[in-house]
Amino acid sequence: MQITYSDVITLLTILSLIMVIILLYHLIFVSVSLKRIASRWDDLSKEVESLILRPIGAIEYVLDWFASAVEAVMEQKEKKKEHRKK
């Protein structure tokens, strides 16, 4: 049995098609894995964001409370000054 040039080309074509099919099969699994990784990364970034924003929110609350307390003290001082002038 003699192998011709066209037989070799046909064999190489079939092998390349099989490799392309295997490549596509792996790409499907890689894309699904990347989707899972992206969703986990998104969950992780949300957790980190909440960990960072909680102390910032608490500091903001304390600063607002302190500012309102200072404003109240300043208003009381102004009322006392107005009352003394009358």
Coordinates of C-alpha atoms in Angstrom, one line a residue:
M1 CA 0.0 0.0 0.0
Q2 CA 1.4 3.3 -1.1
I3 CA 0.6 6.6 0.7
T4 CA 0.0 9.4 -1.7
Y5 CA 0.3 13.1 -1.2
S6 CA -3.5 13.6 -1.1
D7 CA -3.8 10.9 1.6
V8 CA -1.3 12.8 3.8
I9 CA -3.2 16.1 3.2
T10 CA -6.5 14.4 4.0
L11 CA -5.1 12.9 7.2
L12 CA -3.6 16.3 8.3
T13 CA -6.9 18.0 7.5
I14 CA -8.8 15.5 9.6
L15 CA -6.3 15.8 12.5
S16 CA -6.5 19.6 12.3
L17 CA -10.3 19.5 12.4
I18 CA -10.2 17.2 15.5
M19 CA -7.7 19.5 17.2
V20 CA -10.0 22.5 16.4
I21 CA -13.0 20.7 17.9
I22 CA -10.9 19.9 21.0
L23 CA -9.8 23.5 21.2
L24 CA -13.4 24.7 21.0
Y25 CA -14.4 22.2 23.7
H26 CA -11.7 23.5 26.0
L27 CA -12.6 27.1 25.2
I28 CA -16.1 26.5 26.4
F29 CA -14.9 25.2 29.7
V30 CA -12.4 28.0 30.1
S31 CA -15.1 30.6 29.4
V32 CA -17.4 29.0 32.0
S33 CA -14.5 28.9 34.5
L34 CA -13.7 32.6 33.8
K35 CA -17.3 33.5 34.3
R36 CA -17.2 31.8 37.7
I37 CA -13.9 33.5 38.6
A38 CA -15.4 36.8 37.6
S39 CA -18.5 36.3 39.8
R40 CA -16.3 35.3 42.7
W41 CA -14.1 38.3 42.1
D42 CA -17.2 40.5 42.0
D43 CA -18.4 39.1 45.3
L44 CA -14.9 39.6 46.9
S45 CA -14.7 43.2 45.7
K46 CA -18.2 43.9 47.2
E47 CA -17.1 42.4 50.5
V48 CA -13.9 44.5 50.5
E49 CA -15.9 47.6 49.5
S50 CA -18.3 47.0 52.4
L51 CA -15.3 46.5 54.8
I52 CA -13.8 49.8 53.7
L53 CA -17.1 51.8 53.6
R54 CA -18.3 50.7 57.1
P55 CA -15.6 52.6 59.0
I56 CA -15.9 55.5 56.7
G57 CA -19.6 55.6 57.3
A58 CA -19.1 55.5 61.0
I59 CA -16.5 58.3 60.9
E60 CA -18.9 60.4 58.7
Y61 CA -21.7 59.8 61.3
V62 CA -19.4 60.9 64.2
L63 CA -18.2 64.0 62.3
D64 CA -21.8 64.9 61.5
W65 CA -22.8 64.5 65.1
F66 CA -19.8 66.5 66.3
A67 CA -20.6 69.3 63.7
S68 CA -24.2 69.5 64.8
A69 CA -23.1 69.5 68.5
V70 CA -20.7 72.4 67.8
E71 CA -23.4 74.3 65.9
A72 CA -25.8 73.8 68.8
V73 CA -23.2 75.2 71.2
M74 CA -22.5 78.1 69.0
E75 CA -26.3 78.9 68.6
Q76 CA -26.7 78.8 72.4
K77 CA -23.8 81.2 72.8
E78 CA -25.4 83.6 70.3
K79 CA -28.7 83.4 72.0
K80 CA -27.1 84.2 75.3
K81 CA -25.3 87.2 73.7
E82 CA -28.6 88.4 72.2
H83 CA -30.4 88.0 75.5
R84 CA -27.7 90.0 77.4
K85 CA -27.9 92.8 74.9
K86 CA -31.7 93.3 75.4

